[in-house]
XYZ file of C-alpha atoms in Angstrom:
629
model
C -0.313 -0.474 0.047
C 0.873 3.404 -0.257
C -0.717 7.001 1.139
C -2.389 6.868 -2.438
C -1.856 3.445 -4.705
C -0.240 3.646 -7.532
C -2.216 2.774 -11.148
C -2.881 -0.884 -11.739
C -1.979 -1.772 -7.633
C -4.369 -3.918 -5.653
C -6.027 -1.503 -3.546
C -5.468 -2.697 0.137
C -2.403 -4.870 -1.066
C 0.034 -3.154 -3.239
C -0.404 -6.047 -4.974
C 0.977 -5.248 -8.668
C -2.222 -6.489 -10.285
C -1.061 -6.803 -14.466
C 1.717 -9.492 -16.200
C 4.078 -7.085 -17.393
C 7.063 -7.437 -15.204
C 9.758 -9.000 -16.651
C 9.694 -12.828 -15.472
C 6.994 -12.086 -13.489
C 9.094 -10.432 -11.087
C 8.597 -6.473 -9.772
C 11.383 -4.830 -8.913
C 11.760 -1.740 -6.467
C 14.647 1.217 -5.845
C 14.305 2.321 -2.481
C 17.485 4.329 0.157
C 15.675 2.361 2.476
C 14.197 -0.772 3.275
C 12.316 -1.634 7.093
C 11.163 -5.019 6.948
C 8.095 -5.200 9.684
C 5.482 -2.492 10.363
C 5.665 -2.748 14.495
C 6.321 0.061 16.534
C 10.347 -0.303 15.795
C 9.282 -0.264 12.155
C 7.596 2.726 11.612
C 9.492 4.495 14.031
C 12.005 3.374 11.570
C 10.765 4.785 8.494
C 9.637 7.796 9.827
C 12.963 8.880 10.966
C 14.479 8.297 7.710
C 11.713 9.652 5.945
C 12.426 12.865 7.822
C 16.098 12.547 7.032
C 15.373 11.957 3.536
C 15.728 8.706 2.619
C 13.338 7.060 0.031
C 11.895 4.401 2.044
C 9.601 1.364 2.008
C 8.221 -0.629 4.744
C 7.440 -4.518 3.933
C 5.066 -6.466 6.656
C 3.816 -9.965 6.440
C 0.587 -9.052 7.716
C -1.774 -5.447 7.071
C -0.568 -2.860 8.058
C -2.020 -1.663 11.706
C -2.136 -5.621 12.551
C 1.482 -5.660 14.842
C 2.076 -7.762 17.620
C 2.949 -4.162 19.246
C -0.618 -4.378 19.904
C -0.075 -6.922 22.442
C 2.094 -4.333 24.801
C -0.470 -3.663 26.530
C 0.530 -1.901 29.927
C 2.083 1.458 28.908
C 6.050 3.270 28.027
C 8.445 2.997 30.372
C 9.776 6.279 30.323
C 11.119 8.463 33.500
C 8.981 12.024 32.721
C 8.179 12.098 36.878
C 4.712 12.905 36.311
C 3.511 11.030 39.350
C 6.879 10.972 41.016
C 8.940 13.694 40.310
C 11.902 11.786 41.868
C 12.322 9.618 39.297
C 14.809 9.949 36.351
C 16.950 8.617 33.455
C 19.262 7.696 36.109
C 16.740 5.354 38.206
C 15.520 4.418 35.155
C 19.071 2.780 33.583
C 19.508 1.365 37.059
C 16.489 -0.611 37.054
C 16.701 -1.567 33.695
C 20.246 -3.171 34.112
C 19.368 -4.685 37.722
C 16.160 -6.597 35.822
C 18.638 -7.395 33.150
C 20.845 -8.963 36.171
C 23.515 -6.656 34.549
C 23.683 -8.767 31.502
C 22.621 -5.721 29.185
C 24.456 -3.602 26.825
C 25.056 -0.598 29.203
C 25.207 1.940 26.314
C 21.704 0.625 24.878
C 20.280 0.925 28.453
C 21.590 4.262 28.971
C 20.051 5.629 25.490
C 17.065 3.988 26.736
C 16.605 5.743 29.725
C 17.809 9.016 28.892
C 16.073 9.587 25.257
C 12.438 7.685 26.375
C 10.388 10.653 27.732
C 11.335 12.652 24.429
C 10.135 9.535 21.951
C 6.824 9.504 24.439
C 5.963 13.354 24.029
C 6.896 12.851 20.423
C 3.873 10.525 19.993
C 1.977 12.753 22.185
C 2.714 15.606 19.255
C 1.390 13.068 16.392
C -2.064 12.842 18.285
C -1.491 9.644 21.004
C -3.931 10.077 23.366
C -2.767 9.115 26.687
C -4.731 8.408 30.213
C -3.930 11.843 32.273
C -3.027 12.917 35.810
C -5.754 15.050 37.787
C -3.596 17.954 37.206
C -3.208 17.111 32.948
C -0.303 15.640 32.769
C 0.479 11.902 31.349
C -0.762 9.804 33.748
C 2.199 6.820 34.516
C 1.474 3.475 36.381
C 3.481 0.888 38.083
C 5.066 -2.287 36.737
C 7.132 -4.770 37.802
C 10.724 -4.113 38.389
C 10.620 -0.589 38.212
C 10.972 1.664 41.016
C 8.591 4.129 40.321
C 5.399 4.375 38.555
C 6.693 5.640 35.151
C 4.574 3.535 32.213
C 2.534 6.168 30.199
C -0.487 4.466 29.560
C -3.984 4.375 27.602
C -5.731 2.104 29.734
C -4.496 -1.532 28.893
C -4.276 -0.540 25.214
C -1.273 0.779 25.056
C 0.720 -0.913 21.749
C -2.512 -0.246 20.114
C -2.426 3.422 20.734
C 0.749 3.828 19.473
C 0.484 1.981 16.709
C -2.621 4.000 15.427
C -0.687 7.061 16.072
C 2.295 5.805 14.252
C 0.716 4.637 11.430
C -1.242 7.376 10.691
C 1.915 9.502 10.912
C 3.168 6.956 7.705
C 0.595 7.168 5.509
C 0.150 10.997 6.193
C 3.885 10.917 5.699
C 3.188 9.560 1.924
C 5.543 6.294 2.844
C 5.114 3.510 0.937
C 4.061 0.399 2.805
C 3.957 -3.144 1.057
C 1.304 -5.040 3.489
C 1.198 -9.548 3.409
C 4.349 -9.901 2.025
C 7.174 -11.846 3.243
C 10.941 -10.924 3.075
C 12.868 -14.558 2.197
C 16.193 -13.162 1.697
C 18.807 -10.284 1.695
C 21.410 -9.336 -1.439
C 24.456 -8.603 -0.861
C 27.593 -6.906 -2.978
C 30.609 -7.945 -1.201
C 30.085 -6.993 2.389
C 27.168 -4.629 1.707
C 23.666 -5.083 1.638
C 22.226 -4.362 -1.637
C 18.882 -4.918 -1.312
C 15.967 -8.120 -0.789
C 13.708 -10.607 -2.009
C 10.358 -10.678 -0.903
C 6.582 -12.608 -2.095
C 3.358 -10.890 -1.984
C 1.234 -13.621 0.213
C -1.751 -13.562 -1.931
C -0.625 -13.868 -5.546
C 3.284 -15.656 -4.554
C 4.382 -12.875 -7.371
C 8.140 -12.164 -6.590
C 9.697 -9.118 -5.692
C 13.033 -7.760 -5.796
C 13.860 -4.515 -3.433
C 16.962 -2.389 -4.482
C 18.378 -0.791 -1.376
C 22.231 -0.480 -0.142
C 20.046 -0.717 3.369
C 17.624 -2.912 5.337
C 16.658 -2.587 8.808
C 15.324 -5.637 10.268
C 12.373 -4.802 12.778
C 10.510 -8.553 12.087
C 9.738 -9.228 16.120
C 9.960 -12.470 17.802
C 10.420 -15.929 17.600
C 7.395 -16.981 20.147
C 6.389 -19.617 17.280
C 9.030 -21.865 18.032
C 6.732 -22.634 21.311
C 3.535 -24.728 21.633
C 2.495 -22.154 24.316
C 2.820 -18.621 23.306
C 1.260 -14.823 23.563
C 3.052 -14.658 20.140
C 0.657 -13.697 16.837
C 1.637 -16.173 13.821
C 4.270 -13.810 12.228
C 6.843 -14.401 15.443
C 9.079 -16.884 13.199
C 12.184 -15.413 13.819
C 12.002 -13.762 10.049
C 14.485 -11.058 11.118
C 16.866 -13.392 13.417
C 17.447 -15.816 10.439
C 17.946 -13.167 7.619
C 20.455 -11.497 9.447
C 22.309 -14.876 10.203
C 22.012 -15.852 6.529
C 23.333 -12.614 5.787
C 26.640 -13.232 7.823
C 25.931 -11.408 11.096
C 25.684 -12.766 14.651
C 23.400 -13.225 17.170
C 23.556 -12.420 21.098
C 21.737 -13.271 24.538
C 19.900 -16.199 22.648
C 19.127 -18.272 25.433
C 17.627 -15.854 27.515
C 13.334 -16.293 26.755
C 10.851 -14.501 28.986
C 7.598 -16.817 29.964
C 5.258 -13.904 30.858
C 3.801 -15.242 34.017
C 0.686 -14.262 33.554
C -1.542 -15.954 29.944
C -4.167 -16.831 29.857
C -5.100 -21.160 30.258
C -8.901 -21.276 29.275
C -10.346 -22.358 27.383
C -7.457 -24.345 24.872
C -7.698 -22.084 22.152
C -6.891 -19.062 24.118
C -4.191 -20.919 25.638
C -1.212 -18.512 25.764
C -3.354 -15.396 25.005
C -1.824 -12.375 26.829
C -3.039 -10.911 30.411
C -1.437 -7.735 31.447
C 1.217 -7.035 34.074
C -1.574 -3.965 34.494
C -3.826 -6.018 36.118
C -1.010 -6.573 39.106
C 0.666 -2.860 39.042
C -4.089 -2.172 39.874
C -3.475 -4.144 42.573
C -4.330 -7.969 41.834
C -2.337 -10.791 43.665
C -1.444 -14.460 42.908
C -3.291 -17.062 44.612
C -2.332 -21.005 44.169
C -5.603 -23.558 44.718
C -5.281 -23.423 48.326
C -6.048 -19.495 48.277
C -2.400 -18.472 49.475
C -0.950 -15.293 48.380
C 1.895 -17.678 47.574
C 4.390 -14.758 46.263
C 5.683 -13.980 49.694
C 7.508 -17.196 49.845
C 9.692 -16.778 46.353
C 11.494 -13.276 47.047
C 15.257 -13.625 46.022
C 17.447 -12.252 48.077
C 18.509 -9.754 45.220
C 15.127 -8.305 45.668
C 14.431 -8.547 49.619
C 15.676 -5.051 50.374
C 12.677 -3.312 48.391
C 10.159 -6.252 47.997
C 7.355 -6.146 51.262
C 7.598 -9.358 53.249
C 3.536 -9.314 54.879
C 0.466 -8.688 52.998
C 0.165 -5.601 55.118
C 3.220 -4.178 53.885
C 2.492 -5.012 50.679
C -1.294 -3.826 50.844
C -0.262 -0.294 52.322
C 2.093 0.228 49.553
C -0.579 0.626 47.400
C -1.322 3.978 49.033
C 1.584 4.970 50.716
C 5.124 4.231 48.289
C 7.091 5.871 50.188
C 6.664 4.026 53.604
C 5.616 0.701 52.284
C 7.673 -1.525 50.192
C 6.246 -3.283 46.744
C 4.333 -5.876 46.631
C 6.191 -9.604 45.490
C 3.614 -9.389 42.811
C 5.281 -6.855 41.672
C 8.955 -8.369 41.027
C 10.481 -8.349 37.392
C 8.858 -11.137 35.240
C 10.810 -14.045 34.953
C 10.487 -13.880 39.172
C 6.937 -14.575 38.819
C 6.747 -16.900 36.106
C 9.558 -19.433 38.348
C 7.570 -18.957 41.398
C 3.898 -19.962 39.553
C 5.426 -22.765 38.080
C 7.011 -23.715 40.957
C 3.286 -23.461 42.397
C 1.882 -25.185 39.255
C 4.060 -28.452 39.568
C 4.074 -28.349 43.068
C 0.100 -29.763 42.649
C -0.996 -26.227 43.724
C -2.256 -25.502 40.163
C -5.979 -24.637 38.892
C -8.167 -27.620 37.615
C -7.030 -26.115 33.844
C -3.380 -26.256 34.904
C -2.443 -22.477 36.215
C -2.972 -20.642 39.274
C -5.554 -17.480 40.144
C -4.807 -13.940 39.097
C -7.852 -11.938 41.487
C -8.450 -8.557 40.792
C -11.992 -8.932 41.742
C -11.642 -9.053 45.373
C -9.417 -5.995 45.725
C -11.023 -3.441 43.508
C -14.438 -2.965 42.615
C -15.797 -3.036 38.987
C -16.039 0.714 37.680
C -12.402 0.766 38.922
C -11.617 -2.257 36.703
C -13.554 -1.638 33.791
C -12.195 2.386 33.410
C -8.519 0.807 34.208
C -8.669 -2.535 32.282
C -11.218 -2.690 29.568
C -9.321 -4.797 26.718
C -9.026 -7.223 29.858
C -12.684 -7.089 30.965
C -13.707 -8.327 27.318
C -11.083 -10.494 26.639
C -12.001 -12.202 29.812
C -15.770 -11.913 29.481
C -15.797 -12.764 25.400
C -13.409 -15.575 25.385
C -13.898 -17.345 28.639
C -16.934 -16.108 30.426
C -15.304 -15.196 33.133
C -16.139 -11.712 34.849
C -13.084 -10.488 36.498
C -15.199 -8.089 38.563
C -16.337 -10.642 40.357
C -14.005 -13.408 40.236
C -10.386 -14.360 39.592
C -8.750 -15.633 36.284
C -7.029 -18.825 35.689
C -3.400 -17.759 34.299
C 0.076 -19.567 33.589
C 3.478 -18.814 31.634
C 3.481 -17.944 27.827
C 6.573 -17.508 25.901
C 6.573 -13.863 25.043
C 9.430 -12.071 24.612
C 13.195 -13.042 23.167
C 15.991 -10.808 25.029
C 18.216 -12.561 22.227
C 19.032 -10.860 18.740
C 21.255 -9.381 16.233
C 24.274 -8.028 17.964
C 24.314 -4.481 17.013
C 26.123 -0.867 17.324
C 23.821 0.803 20.752
C 24.083 3.889 18.901
C 23.496 3.378 15.464
C 21.628 -0.398 15.942
C 24.143 -1.436 12.689
C 24.800 -5.431 12.702
C 28.401 -6.147 11.616
C 27.173 -6.300 7.959
C 27.442 -2.945 6.684
C 23.966 -1.775 5.971
C 22.271 -3.869 7.586
C 20.135 -2.534 11.390
C 18.134 -4.592 13.809
C 15.895 -2.861 15.904
C 12.958 -4.223 18.432
C 12.734 -7.519 19.788
C 14.993 -8.129 16.592
C 17.849 -6.844 18.268
C 20.004 -7.819 21.330
C 21.773 -6.745 24.048
C 19.284 -3.698 25.517
C 17.104 -5.950 27.976
C 20.021 -8.554 28.747
C 19.317 -11.811 30.497
C 15.605 -10.717 31.574
C 12.893 -7.688 29.822
C 11.471 -5.329 32.501
C 7.459 -5.057 31.786
C 7.090 -1.636 29.722
C 10.798 -1.149 28.334
C 9.854 -2.337 25.134
C 8.110 -0.121 23.681
C 10.358 2.681 24.766
C 13.086 0.590 22.712
C 10.679 0.434 20.112
C 10.773 4.340 19.875
C 14.099 5.164 20.859
C 16.395 2.426 18.750
C 14.155 2.501 15.426
C 14.555 6.413 14.914
C 18.606 5.918 16.046
C 18.101 3.173 13.192
C 16.255 4.976 10.377
C 18.617 8.191 11.481
C 21.744 6.308 10.490
C 20.750 4.256 7.986
C 19.765 7.096 5.765
C 23.114 8.651 6.425
C 25.022 5.638 5.378
C 22.368 5.811 2.024
C 23.354 9.119 1.813
C 27.215 8.849 2.024
C 27.333 6.418 -1.017
C 26.307 8.657 -3.332
C 26.510 6.867 -6.957
C 28.561 3.914 -5.305
C 25.334 1.743 -4.844
C 26.208 -1.845 -3.950
C 23.895 -3.993 -6.979
C 21.813 -7.217 -6.583
C 23.597 -9.493 -9.092
C 21.095 -11.685 -11.028
C 22.792 -14.986 -10.227
C 21.284 -14.015 -6.100
C 17.579 -13.413 -7.522
C 17.825 -16.353 -9.373
C 19.406 -18.006 -6.289
C 16.606 -16.677 -4.206
C 13.887 -17.480 -6.248
C 14.942 -21.112 -6.850
C 15.505 -21.524 -2.844
C 11.538 -19.795 -2.674
C 10.272 -22.267 -4.825
C 12.127 -25.286 -4.060
C 9.464 -26.876 -1.423
C 7.052 -27.437 -4.665
C 10.108 -29.406 -6.557
C 9.346 -31.867 -3.600
C 7.892 -35.715 -4.434
C 6.110 -37.013 -1.652
C 8.096 -35.278 0.398
C 6.127 -34.631 4.475
C 3.693 -31.843 5.469
C 5.674 -28.632 6.687
C 2.929 -28.404 9.455
C 3.651 -31.824 11.156
C 7.588 -30.692 11.450
C 6.392 -27.331 13.025
C 3.876 -29.135 15.673
C 6.791 -31.498 16.271
C 9.169 -28.838 16.987
C 7.016 -26.592 19.112
C 6.461 -29.807 21.328
C 10.192 -30.330 21.914
C 11.105 -26.635 22.395
C 8.233 -26.467 25.347
C 9.731 -29.426 26.627
C 12.898 -29.461 26.677
C 13.634 -25.749 26.442
C 11.236 -24.251 28.449
C 10.805 -22.358 31.347
C 12.979 -24.830 33.782
C 15.952 -26.657 32.035
C 18.369 -28.950 32.508
C 21.590 -29.961 30.348
C 20.141 -33.641 29.233
C 16.698 -32.506 27.745
C 18.658 -29.594 26.307
C 21.013 -32.534 24.193
C 17.890 -34.312 23.759
C 16.156 -30.807 22.371
C 19.655 -30.005 19.925
C 19.041 -33.680 18.757
C 15.349 -33.255 18.213
C 16.117 -29.953 15.918
C 18.664 -32.030 13.779
C 16.091 -34.514 12.853
C 13.937 -31.790 11.725
C 15.665 -30.208 9.982
C 16.334 -33.352 8.040
C 12.618 -33.948 7.858
C 12.882 -30.324 6.715
C 15.008 -30.952 3.778
C 11.734 -33.023 1.536
C 8.628 -30.530 3.079
C 5.971 -30.864 0.603
C 4.123 -28.088 -0.555
C 0.612 -29.129 -2.433
C -1.193 -26.678 -5.130
C -0.101 -23.145 -6.326
C 1.592 -19.827 -5.148
C -1.699 -18.208 -4.584
C -3.226 -18.308 -1.479
C -0.728 -21.187 -0.083
C -0.447 -21.299 3.769
C 1.143 -24.547 3.597
C 3.588 -22.926 0.925
C 4.246 -19.682 3.460
C 5.023 -22.274 6.749
C 7.349 -24.228 4.730
C 9.839 -21.086 3.929
C 8.680 -19.461 7.585
C 10.041 -23.131 8.974
C 13.193 -22.592 7.895
C 13.600 -19.349 10.186
C 12.360 -21.115 13.084
C 14.298 -24.114 12.990
C 17.964 -22.168 12.657
C 16.204 -19.644 15.544
C 15.169 -22.741 18.001
C 18.885 -24.225 17.491
C 20.465 -21.309 18.431
C 18.209 -20.903 21.678
C 18.926 -24.692 22.521
C 22.491 -24.434 21.884
C 23.488 -21.269 24.050
C 20.967 -22.422 26.959
C 23.213 -25.718 26.809
C 26.153 -23.522 26.940
C 25.389 -20.941 29.923
C 26.024 -23.124 32.927
C 23.967 -20.960 35.296
C 20.520 -19.259 36.428
C 20.021 -15.893 35.319
C 17.112 -13.860 33.829
C 15.054 -15.553 31.395
C 17.670 -19.076 31.603
C 17.426 -20.927 34.275
C 18.846 -24.661 34.726
C 17.803 -26.794 37.385
C 21.040 -28.525 37.032
C 22.931 -24.938 37.861
C 20.396 -22.990 39.704
C 22.368 -20.373 40.855
C 23.408 -16.976 38.981
C 28.089 -17.348 38.532
C 29.111 -14.175 38.848
C 31.935 -15.756 36.188
C 28.882 -15.793 33.650
C 28.130 -12.763 34.685
C 31.320 -11.061 32.489
C 29.956 -12.502 29.586
C 27.494 -12.806 26.571
C 27.714 -15.741 24.104
C 27.273 -15.380 20.219
C 25.927 -17.408 17.837
C 26.616 -17.350 13.941
C 25.705 -19.352 10.934
C 28.125 -22.455 10.378
C 30.490 -22.236 7.092
C 27.976 -25.170 5.626
C 25.232 -22.935 6.295
C 23.608 -25.580 7.977
C 24.013 -25.102 11.598
C 25.372 -22.861 14.204
C 28.198 -21.970 15.843
C 28.440 -20.684 19.294
C 31.392 -18.367 20.880
C 31.913 -16.277 24.239
C 32.039 -12.487 23.889
C 33.100 -10.272 26.779
C 29.947 -7.741 28.408
C 31.131 -4.615 27.511
C 32.977 -2.370 30.007
C 30.416 -0.024 31.962
C 31.991 3.254 32.616
C 32.950 4.723 36.218
C 30.144 6.998 36.039
C 27.667 4.796 35.550
C 28.595 1.777 37.723
C 28.297 4.121 40.852
C 24.712 3.731 40.580
C 25.106 0.171 41.777
C 27.330 0.316 44.920
C 25.525 -0.821 47.895
C 25.229 2.705 49.274
C 24.628 4.437 46.414
C 21.549 5.229 43.956
C 20.768 7.897 41.581
C 20.351 11.637 42.663
C 16.556 11.680 43.041
C 15.177 14.881 41.781
C 17.670 15.480 39.006
C 16.385 15.645 35.318
């Protein structure tokens, strides 16, 4: 789609309706191609456009359907609207502590410093935030954040972000290719030259000639059986980057969101926002016990209430009471829930109870959590204003992604950038709730600016796409149609999801991780003979066959890194190595595609050293100077 669809194009998808293109293949030239139309992709496209680039956005689904809409709680930004004591230093410290100090410190710093400006920018473009009594953007509490700092729109902040960025994108006239999947990146020597894609509607191929590509494809959740992620999340950006020669970092760290729906089966894994707990919801087991007090780790004891009385008092008097344990970082809460379920204290459908009905009035719940009220009423016939919700952990977010330069988001491949969930480093071993939306905005803008500066500097010396590479990309995409008597890709995906769920899930063990790698090798062999029936038009089996290649390489990266990291930290818990090891806290695990292009190589890399002016915030007796902004 474009702001005004060109003649001869489908008015909704932008697909060419004629057959005149040579070989049935379209060709387009841009300065910057953004792959993905979530918050990161759209913010990057807007920045690139504003910097003078000719920009295209390519997305697998329709514009406005990005997974960013599932980020319900808010945008973490130290604006100080509710707590004047809040500032970027406190936010930086919270982010690093939440990530168990494995974050790229520079990314965490930039994010904390620039998020408030990016939020104000959204408001300038028309985002309608909830308000404090004196008219400022309202900010709510969330797990792991010292102060209430999540700018929000009820419990549908991500939807408002996408609406605003989408409107801005269309208003600027940026070209958007909807329902279009990128399958390969092109290089000229060591530099990006463009990418290869196809229209999902017709199967028609497209070549994009562009010296820069920004990957903003989101996560990897569809490799797992129970996930909050939508169908697009098949690790496309991760795999595209690896095949182009880039490295991935922190892939062992998968965030299992503590609260996903567990009933009915058709919605298992669907996200229940952390805002429920931020607004007073508590977790109970089948015996009615508020169990989170039994799971407060030493690392957070000083700032977490250890009695029901103090925890409840915190909601009215935050200065003189410590935070409820329900608002510990997500990895801690998810492990606690998992332990209760495994101990036999789960609900009838295999979860635990999240109760806000006994704590807040129906009017409060409907006003603060309208989406949750309707979600449970419509999908599970549960009225959350009068009864508790059944919830359990669900694969939600991958902290790992493409290894990038903190300031520009460029990968090790010239002209290739990655932003949002498909980039790595910002969140370390565990992401704090609310930090994802700020991440999209801050680094989306930085990537768009940097990609445009690079493209503009090339002049006439732009990398060129070779005919041989185009032919190879086309043959690769069509390969599943050429197989005789092969296997249905759906059966391979089902087995992969079950294997990842059982062997690389929330609690891991070395022997099970070894089993998972053997299983993945078997899936890769089966995938060589995937058979797709029918034609290229409207063929979901073909789409999955292409996606499955990405899912397999990403799943291997996760399992191999999880086996190598012999400790428990953040989103990575090893049953056989239950403690956090300070030695492992000094290094990252980096994965690359092997020389044959058939598997994953793994290496250790020292963690970037934090400068002294920032390390002072983590001394036992020190804290950021509050009130300073």
